[in-house]
XYZ file of N, CA and C in Angstrom:
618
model
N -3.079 2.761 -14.479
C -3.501 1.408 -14.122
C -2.300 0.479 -14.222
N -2.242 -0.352 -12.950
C -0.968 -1.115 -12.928
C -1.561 -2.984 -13.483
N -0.614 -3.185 -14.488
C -1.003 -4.761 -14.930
C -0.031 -5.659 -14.192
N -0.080 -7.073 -13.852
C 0.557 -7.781 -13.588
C 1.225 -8.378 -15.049
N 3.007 -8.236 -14.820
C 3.480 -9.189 -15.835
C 4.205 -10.389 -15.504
N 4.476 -10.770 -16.239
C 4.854 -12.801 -16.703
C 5.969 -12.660 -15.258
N 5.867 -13.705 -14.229
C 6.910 -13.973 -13.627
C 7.929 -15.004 -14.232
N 9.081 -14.232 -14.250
C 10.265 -14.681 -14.845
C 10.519 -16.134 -14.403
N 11.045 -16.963 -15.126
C 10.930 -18.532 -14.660
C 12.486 -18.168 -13.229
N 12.096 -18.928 -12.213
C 13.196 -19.019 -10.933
C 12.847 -17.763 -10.462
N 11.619 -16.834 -10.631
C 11.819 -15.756 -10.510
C 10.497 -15.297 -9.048
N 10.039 -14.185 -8.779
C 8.845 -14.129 -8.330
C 7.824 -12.797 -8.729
N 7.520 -12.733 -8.393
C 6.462 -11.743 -8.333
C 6.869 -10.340 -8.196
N 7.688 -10.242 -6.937
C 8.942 -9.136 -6.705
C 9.608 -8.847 -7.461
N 9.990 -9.737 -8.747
C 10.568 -9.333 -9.804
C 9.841 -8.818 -11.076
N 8.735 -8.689 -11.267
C 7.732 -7.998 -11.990
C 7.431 -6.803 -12.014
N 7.622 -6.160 -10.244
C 7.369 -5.036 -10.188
C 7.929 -4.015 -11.049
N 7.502 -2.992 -11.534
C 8.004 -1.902 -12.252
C 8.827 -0.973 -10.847
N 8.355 -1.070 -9.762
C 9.267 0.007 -8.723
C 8.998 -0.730 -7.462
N 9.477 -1.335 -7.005
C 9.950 -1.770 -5.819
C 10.066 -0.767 -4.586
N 9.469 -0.340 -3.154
C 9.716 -0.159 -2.263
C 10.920 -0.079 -1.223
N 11.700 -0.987 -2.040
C 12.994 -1.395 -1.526
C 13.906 -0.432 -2.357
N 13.449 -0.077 -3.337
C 14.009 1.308 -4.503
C 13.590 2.645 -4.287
N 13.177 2.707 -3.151
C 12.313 4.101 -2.973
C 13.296 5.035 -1.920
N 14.008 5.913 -2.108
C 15.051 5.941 -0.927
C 14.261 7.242 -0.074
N 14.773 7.291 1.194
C 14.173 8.055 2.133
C 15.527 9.215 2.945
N 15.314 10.169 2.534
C 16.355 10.313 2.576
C 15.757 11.234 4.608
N 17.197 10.857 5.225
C 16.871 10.800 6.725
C 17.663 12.203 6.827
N 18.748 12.904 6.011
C 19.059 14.174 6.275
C 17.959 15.379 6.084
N 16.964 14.909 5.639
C 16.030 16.288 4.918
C 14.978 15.443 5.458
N 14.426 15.072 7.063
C 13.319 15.172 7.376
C 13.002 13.665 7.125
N 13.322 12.435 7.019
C 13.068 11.544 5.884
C 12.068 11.780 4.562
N 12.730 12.554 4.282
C 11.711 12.906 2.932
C 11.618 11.522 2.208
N 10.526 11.410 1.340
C 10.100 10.711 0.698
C 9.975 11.222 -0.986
N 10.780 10.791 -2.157
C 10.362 11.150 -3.268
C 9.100 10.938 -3.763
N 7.933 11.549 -4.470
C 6.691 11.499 -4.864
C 6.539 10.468 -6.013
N 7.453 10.768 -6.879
C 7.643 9.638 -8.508
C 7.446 8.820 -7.665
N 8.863 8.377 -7.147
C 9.171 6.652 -6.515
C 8.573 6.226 -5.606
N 7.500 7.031 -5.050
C 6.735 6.435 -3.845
C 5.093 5.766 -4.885
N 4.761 6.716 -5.403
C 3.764 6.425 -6.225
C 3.660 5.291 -7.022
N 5.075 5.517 -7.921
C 5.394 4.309 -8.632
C 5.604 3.204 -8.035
N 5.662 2.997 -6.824
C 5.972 1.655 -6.079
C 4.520 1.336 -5.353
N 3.720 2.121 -5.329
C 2.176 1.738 -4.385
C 1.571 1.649 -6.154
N 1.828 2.140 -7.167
C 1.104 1.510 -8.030
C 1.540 0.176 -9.105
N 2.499 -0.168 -8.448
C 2.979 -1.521 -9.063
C 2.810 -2.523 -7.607
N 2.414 -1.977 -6.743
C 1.583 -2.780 -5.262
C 0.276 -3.178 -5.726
N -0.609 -2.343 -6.344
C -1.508 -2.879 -6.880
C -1.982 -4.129 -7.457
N -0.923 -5.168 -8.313
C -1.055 -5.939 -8.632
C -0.942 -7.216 -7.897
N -0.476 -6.829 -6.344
C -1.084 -8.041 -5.487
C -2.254 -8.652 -5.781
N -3.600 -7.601 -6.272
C -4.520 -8.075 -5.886
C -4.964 -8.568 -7.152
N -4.419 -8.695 -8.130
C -4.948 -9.332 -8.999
C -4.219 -10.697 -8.798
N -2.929 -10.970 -8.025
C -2.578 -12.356 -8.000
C -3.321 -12.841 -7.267
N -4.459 -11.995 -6.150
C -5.189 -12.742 -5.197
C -6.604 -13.582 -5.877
N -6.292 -13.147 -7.368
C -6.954 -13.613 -7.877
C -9.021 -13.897 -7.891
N -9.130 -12.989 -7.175
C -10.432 -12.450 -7.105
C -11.272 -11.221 -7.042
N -12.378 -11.166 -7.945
C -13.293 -9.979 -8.337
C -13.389 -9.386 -7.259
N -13.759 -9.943 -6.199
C -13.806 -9.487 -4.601
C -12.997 -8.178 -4.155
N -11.772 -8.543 -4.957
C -10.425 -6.997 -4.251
C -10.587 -6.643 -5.515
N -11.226 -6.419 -6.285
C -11.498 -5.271 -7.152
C -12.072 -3.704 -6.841
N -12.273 -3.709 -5.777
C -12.651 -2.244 -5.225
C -11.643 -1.914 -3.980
N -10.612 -2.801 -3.820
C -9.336 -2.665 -2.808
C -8.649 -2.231 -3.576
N -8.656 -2.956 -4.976
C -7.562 -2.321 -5.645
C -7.678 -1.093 -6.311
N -9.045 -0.824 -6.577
C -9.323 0.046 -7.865
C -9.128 1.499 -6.548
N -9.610 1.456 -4.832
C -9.711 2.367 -4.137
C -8.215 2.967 -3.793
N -7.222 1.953 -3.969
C -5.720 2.711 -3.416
C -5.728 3.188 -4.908
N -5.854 2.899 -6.411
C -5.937 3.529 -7.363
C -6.082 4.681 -7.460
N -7.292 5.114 -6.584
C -8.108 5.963 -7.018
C -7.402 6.990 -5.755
N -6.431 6.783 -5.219
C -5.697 7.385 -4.047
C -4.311 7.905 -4.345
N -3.819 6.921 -5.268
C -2.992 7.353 -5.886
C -2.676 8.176 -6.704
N -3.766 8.401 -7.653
C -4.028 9.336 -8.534
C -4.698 10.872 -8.008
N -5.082 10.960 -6.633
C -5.134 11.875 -6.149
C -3.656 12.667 -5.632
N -2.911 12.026 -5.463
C -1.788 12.297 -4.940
C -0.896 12.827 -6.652
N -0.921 11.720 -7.603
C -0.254 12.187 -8.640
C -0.830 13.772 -9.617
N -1.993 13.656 -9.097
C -2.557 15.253 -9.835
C -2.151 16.319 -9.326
N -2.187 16.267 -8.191
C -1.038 17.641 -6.997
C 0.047 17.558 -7.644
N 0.358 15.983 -7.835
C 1.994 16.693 -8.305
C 2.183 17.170 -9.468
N 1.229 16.696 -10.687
C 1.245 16.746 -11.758
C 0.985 18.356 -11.999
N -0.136 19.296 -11.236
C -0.595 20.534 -11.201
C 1.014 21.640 -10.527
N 1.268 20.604 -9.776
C 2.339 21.787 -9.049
C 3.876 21.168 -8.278
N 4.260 20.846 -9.713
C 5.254 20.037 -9.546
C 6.613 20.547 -8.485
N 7.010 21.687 -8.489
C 7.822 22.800 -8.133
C 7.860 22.310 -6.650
N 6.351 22.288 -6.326
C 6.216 21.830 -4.683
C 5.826 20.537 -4.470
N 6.172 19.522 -5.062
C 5.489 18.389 -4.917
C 6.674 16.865 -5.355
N 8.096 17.244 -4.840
C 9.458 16.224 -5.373
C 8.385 15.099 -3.891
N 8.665 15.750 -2.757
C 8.334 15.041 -1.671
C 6.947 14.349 -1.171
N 6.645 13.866 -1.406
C 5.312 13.610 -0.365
C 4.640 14.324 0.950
N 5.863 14.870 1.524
C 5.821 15.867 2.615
C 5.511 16.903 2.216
N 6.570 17.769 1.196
C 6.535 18.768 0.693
C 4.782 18.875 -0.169
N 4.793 18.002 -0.928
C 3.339 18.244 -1.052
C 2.264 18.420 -0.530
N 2.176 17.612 0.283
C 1.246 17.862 1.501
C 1.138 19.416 2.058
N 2.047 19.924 2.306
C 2.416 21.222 3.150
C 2.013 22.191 2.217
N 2.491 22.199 1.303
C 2.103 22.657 -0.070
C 0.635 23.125 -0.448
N -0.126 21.851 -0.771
C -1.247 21.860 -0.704
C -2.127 22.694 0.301
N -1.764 21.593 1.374
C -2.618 22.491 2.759
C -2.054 24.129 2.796
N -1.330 24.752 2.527
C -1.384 26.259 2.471
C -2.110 26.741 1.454
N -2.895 26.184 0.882
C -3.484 26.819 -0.231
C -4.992 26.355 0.175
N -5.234 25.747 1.338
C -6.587 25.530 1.717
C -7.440 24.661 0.918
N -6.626 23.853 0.522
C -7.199 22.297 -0.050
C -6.559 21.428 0.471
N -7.139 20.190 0.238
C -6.626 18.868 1.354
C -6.814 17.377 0.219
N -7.079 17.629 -0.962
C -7.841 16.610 -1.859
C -6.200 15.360 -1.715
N -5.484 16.228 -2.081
C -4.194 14.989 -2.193
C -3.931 14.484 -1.154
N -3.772 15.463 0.133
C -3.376 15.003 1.711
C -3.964 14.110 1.706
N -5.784 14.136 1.732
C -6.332 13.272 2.018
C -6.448 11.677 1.546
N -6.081 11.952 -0.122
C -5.910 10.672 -0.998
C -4.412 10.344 -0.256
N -3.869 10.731 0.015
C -2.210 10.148 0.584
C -2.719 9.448 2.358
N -3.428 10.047 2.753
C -3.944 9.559 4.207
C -4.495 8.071 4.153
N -5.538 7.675 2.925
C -5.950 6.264 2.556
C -5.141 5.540 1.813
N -4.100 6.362 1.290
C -3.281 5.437 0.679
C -2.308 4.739 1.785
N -2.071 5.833 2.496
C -1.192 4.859 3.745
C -1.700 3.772 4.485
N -3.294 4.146 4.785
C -3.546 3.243 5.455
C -3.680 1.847 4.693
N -4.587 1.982 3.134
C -4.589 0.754 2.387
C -2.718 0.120 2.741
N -2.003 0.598 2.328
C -0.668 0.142 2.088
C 0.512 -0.666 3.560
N -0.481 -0.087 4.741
C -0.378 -0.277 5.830
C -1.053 -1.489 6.431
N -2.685 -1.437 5.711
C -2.947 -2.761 5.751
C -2.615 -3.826 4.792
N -1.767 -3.724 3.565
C -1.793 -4.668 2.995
C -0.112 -4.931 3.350
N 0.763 -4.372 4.151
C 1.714 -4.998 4.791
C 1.528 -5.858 5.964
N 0.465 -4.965 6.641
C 0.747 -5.969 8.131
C -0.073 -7.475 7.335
N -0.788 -7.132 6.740
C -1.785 -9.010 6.151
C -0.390 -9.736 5.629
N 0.637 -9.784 5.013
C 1.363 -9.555 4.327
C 2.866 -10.182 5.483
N 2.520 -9.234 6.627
C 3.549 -9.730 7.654
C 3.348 -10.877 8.525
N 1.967 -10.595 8.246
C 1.227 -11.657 9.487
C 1.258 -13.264 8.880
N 1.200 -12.746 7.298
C 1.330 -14.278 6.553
C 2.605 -15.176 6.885
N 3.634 -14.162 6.920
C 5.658 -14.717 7.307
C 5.473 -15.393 8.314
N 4.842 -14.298 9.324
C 5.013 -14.763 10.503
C 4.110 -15.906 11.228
N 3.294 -16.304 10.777
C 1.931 -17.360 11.161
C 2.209 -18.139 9.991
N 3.109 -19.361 9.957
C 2.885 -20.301 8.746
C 1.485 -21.423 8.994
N 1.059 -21.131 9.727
C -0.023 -22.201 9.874
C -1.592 -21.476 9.640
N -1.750 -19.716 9.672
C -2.261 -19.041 9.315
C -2.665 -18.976 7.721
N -4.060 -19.235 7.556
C -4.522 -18.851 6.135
C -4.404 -17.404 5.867
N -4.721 -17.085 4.483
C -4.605 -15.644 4.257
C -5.678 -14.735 4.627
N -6.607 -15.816 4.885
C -7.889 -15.094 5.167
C -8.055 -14.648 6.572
N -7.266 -15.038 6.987
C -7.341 -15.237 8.992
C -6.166 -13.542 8.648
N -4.793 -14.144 7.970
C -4.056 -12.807 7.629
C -4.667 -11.192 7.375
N -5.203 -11.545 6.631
C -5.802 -10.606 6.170
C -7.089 -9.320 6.709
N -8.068 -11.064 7.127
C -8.880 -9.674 8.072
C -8.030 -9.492 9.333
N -7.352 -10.307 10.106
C -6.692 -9.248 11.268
C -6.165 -8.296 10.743
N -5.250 -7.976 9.627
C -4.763 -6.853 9.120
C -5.774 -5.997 8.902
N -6.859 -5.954 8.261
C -8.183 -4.935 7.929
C -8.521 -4.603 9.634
N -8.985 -5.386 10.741
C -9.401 -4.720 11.665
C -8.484 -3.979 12.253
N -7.252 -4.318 12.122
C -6.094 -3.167 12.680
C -6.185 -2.030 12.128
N -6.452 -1.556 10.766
C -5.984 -0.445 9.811
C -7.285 0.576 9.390
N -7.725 -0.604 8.152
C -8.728 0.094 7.737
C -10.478 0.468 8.228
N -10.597 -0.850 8.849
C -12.060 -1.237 9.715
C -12.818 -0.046 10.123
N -11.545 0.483 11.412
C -12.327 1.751 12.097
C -12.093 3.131 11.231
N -12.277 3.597 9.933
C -12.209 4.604 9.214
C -13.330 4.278 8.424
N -13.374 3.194 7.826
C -14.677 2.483 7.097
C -16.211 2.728 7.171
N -17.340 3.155 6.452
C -18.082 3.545 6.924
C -18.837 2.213 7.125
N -20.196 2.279 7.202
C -20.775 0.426 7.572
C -21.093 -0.110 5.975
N -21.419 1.124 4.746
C -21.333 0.492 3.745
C -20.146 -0.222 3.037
N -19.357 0.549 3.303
C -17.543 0.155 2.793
C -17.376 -1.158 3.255
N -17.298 -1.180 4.934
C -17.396 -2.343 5.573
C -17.382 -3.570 5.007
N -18.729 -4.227 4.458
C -19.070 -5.579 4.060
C -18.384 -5.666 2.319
N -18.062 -4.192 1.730
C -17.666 -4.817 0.076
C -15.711 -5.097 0.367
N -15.162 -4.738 1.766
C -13.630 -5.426 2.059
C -13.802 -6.845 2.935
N -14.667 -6.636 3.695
C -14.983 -8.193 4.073
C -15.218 -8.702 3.298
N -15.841 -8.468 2.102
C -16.240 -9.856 1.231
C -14.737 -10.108 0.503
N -13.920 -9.220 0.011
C -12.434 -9.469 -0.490
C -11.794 -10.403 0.703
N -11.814 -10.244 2.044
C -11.144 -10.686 2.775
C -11.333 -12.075 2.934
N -12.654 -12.398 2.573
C -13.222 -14.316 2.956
C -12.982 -14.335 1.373
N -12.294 -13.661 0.614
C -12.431 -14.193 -0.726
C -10.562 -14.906 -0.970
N -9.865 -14.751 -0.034
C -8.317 -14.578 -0.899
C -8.199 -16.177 -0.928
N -7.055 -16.705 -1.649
C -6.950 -18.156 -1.774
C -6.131 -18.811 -0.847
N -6.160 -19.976 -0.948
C -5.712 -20.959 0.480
C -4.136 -20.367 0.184
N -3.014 -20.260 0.864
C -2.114 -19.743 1.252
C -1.046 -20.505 0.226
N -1.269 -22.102 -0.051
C -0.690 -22.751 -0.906
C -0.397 -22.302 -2.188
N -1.911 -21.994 -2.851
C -2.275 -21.343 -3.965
C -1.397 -19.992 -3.733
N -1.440 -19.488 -3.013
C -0.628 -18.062 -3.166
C 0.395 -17.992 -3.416
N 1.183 -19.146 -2.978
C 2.625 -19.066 -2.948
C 3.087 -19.715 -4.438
N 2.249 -20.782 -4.776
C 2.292 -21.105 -6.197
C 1.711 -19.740 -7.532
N 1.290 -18.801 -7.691
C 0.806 -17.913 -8.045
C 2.156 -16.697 -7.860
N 2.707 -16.596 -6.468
C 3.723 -16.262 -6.514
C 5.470 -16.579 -7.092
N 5.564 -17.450 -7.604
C 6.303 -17.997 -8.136
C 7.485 -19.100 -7.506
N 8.446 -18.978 -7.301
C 9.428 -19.946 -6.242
C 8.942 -19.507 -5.125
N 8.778 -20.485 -4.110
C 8.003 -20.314 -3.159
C 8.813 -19.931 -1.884
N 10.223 -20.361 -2.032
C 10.975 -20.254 -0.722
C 11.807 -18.478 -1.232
N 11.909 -18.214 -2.419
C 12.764 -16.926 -2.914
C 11.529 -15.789 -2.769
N 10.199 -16.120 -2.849
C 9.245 -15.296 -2.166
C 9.205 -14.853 -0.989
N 9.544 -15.591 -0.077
C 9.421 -15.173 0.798
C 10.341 -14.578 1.755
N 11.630 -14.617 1.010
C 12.759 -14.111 1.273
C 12.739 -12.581 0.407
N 12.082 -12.353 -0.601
C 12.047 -11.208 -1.324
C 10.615 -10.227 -0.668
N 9.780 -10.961 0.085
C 9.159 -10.671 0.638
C 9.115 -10.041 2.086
N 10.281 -10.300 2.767
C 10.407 -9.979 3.900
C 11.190 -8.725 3.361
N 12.106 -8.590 2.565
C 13.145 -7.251 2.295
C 11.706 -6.338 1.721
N 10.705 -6.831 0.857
C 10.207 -5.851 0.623
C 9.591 -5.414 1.789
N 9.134 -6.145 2.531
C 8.073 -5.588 3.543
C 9.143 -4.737 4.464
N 10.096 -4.770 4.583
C 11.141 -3.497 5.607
C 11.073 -2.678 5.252
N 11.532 -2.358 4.007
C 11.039 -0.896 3.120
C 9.798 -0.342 3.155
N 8.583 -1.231 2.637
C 6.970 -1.103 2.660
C 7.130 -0.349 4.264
N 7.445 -1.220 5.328
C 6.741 -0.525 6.881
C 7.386 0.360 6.984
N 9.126 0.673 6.578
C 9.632 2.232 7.249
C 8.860 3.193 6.451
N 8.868 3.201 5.234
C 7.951 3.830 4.718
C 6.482 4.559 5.541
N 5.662 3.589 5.652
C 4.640 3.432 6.117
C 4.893 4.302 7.613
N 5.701 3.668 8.539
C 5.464 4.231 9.899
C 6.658 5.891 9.348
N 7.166 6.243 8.275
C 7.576 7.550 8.588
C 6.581 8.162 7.880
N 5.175 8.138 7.076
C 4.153 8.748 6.307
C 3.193 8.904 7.691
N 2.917 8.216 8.890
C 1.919 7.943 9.639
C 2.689 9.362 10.394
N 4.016 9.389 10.799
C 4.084 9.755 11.692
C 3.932 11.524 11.400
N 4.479 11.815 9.952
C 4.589 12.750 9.510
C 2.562 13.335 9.484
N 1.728 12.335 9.173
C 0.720 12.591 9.244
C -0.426 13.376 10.706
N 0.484 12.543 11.684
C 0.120 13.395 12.990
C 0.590 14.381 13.337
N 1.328 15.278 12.503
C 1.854 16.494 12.716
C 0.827 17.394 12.637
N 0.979 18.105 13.338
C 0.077 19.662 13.364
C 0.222 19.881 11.731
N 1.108 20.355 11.372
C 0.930 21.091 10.077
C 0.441 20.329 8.832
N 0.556 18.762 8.986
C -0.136 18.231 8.031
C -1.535 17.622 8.064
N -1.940 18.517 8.870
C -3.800 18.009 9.474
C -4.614 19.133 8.725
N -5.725 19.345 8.154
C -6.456 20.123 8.383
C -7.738 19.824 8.732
């Protein structure tokens, strides 16, 4: 379980994190592999967005990439030997005719996918609330995977987040946010679009 700590005075939010995205290296000679520690450790110190969003509402947004994450960390934890990569795990797994982690790594991308583009859409739309941010990001990502019960308990997080002002005050210096925010989000999406792409591979489907 990831806690939010004290933002450092002049500081932001980005600086709290225990693992940063922007610390996660990908390495592009070996496939862009992805390390498993540092990927994990950086989607579970992501988590604490949603407690700056400051509502009960993303308590099942947050607690569900949780609960995604920790699917992914038990593969590795069970079979470490095959499991440095995110890739490698995956592949791993699926030869042994289970899919439990693939699959927790499949919602984790997408949660992490939607909580960049809400995230991008905020930079880029300053006249955009978070709430307008946000569900366009959910109907892009998560919406059509969603069953109709899931549905209404992320819509209700989504009409729940705070006026955009509040966010940025919650976030700490408001103009170094969003400058620490854009570097994180480059890392967050290559990430993201090299996990998606690796995901439409034949061999990592079952």
């Amino acid at each position: 379980m990831a806690f939010q700590a004290a933002i450092p005075p002049g500081g932001t939010w980005f600086d709290t994190l225990k693992k940063s995205f922007v610390d996660v290296p990908v390495d592009s000679s070996n496939g862009n592999a992805i390390p498993t520690s540092d990927f994990l450790e950086a989607a579970e110190s992501l988590t604490t967005l949603f407690d700056l969003l400051g509502s009960l509402a993303f308590t099942p947004v947050k607690n569900d990439m949780i609960g995604n994450i920790k699917k992914v960390r038990d593969r590795q934890l069970a079979s470490p030997s095959d499991s440095s990569t995110l890739q490698s795990l995956v592949l791993n797994e699926l030869k042994s005719k289970k899919h439990t982690s693939a699959e927790g790594l499949l919602w984790l991308v997408r949660g992490l996918d939607f909580t960049s583009q809400a995230l991008r859409h905020t930079l880029q739309n300053p006249d955009a609330e978070l709430s307008t941010s946000f569900r366009t990001a959910y109907t892009g990502t998560l919406k059509p995977h969603h069953s109709f019960m899931i549905k209404p308990i992320f819509s209700a997080a989504m009409s729940a987040t705070p006026y955009k002002k509040d966010f940025y005050v919650k976030m700490g210096d408001e103009q170094k946010a969003k400058v620490d925010m854009g570097i994180w989000l480059d890392a967050l999406e290559g990430q993201v679009r090299v996990l998606k792409e690796f995901q439409e591979r034949k061999e990592a489907k079952w």
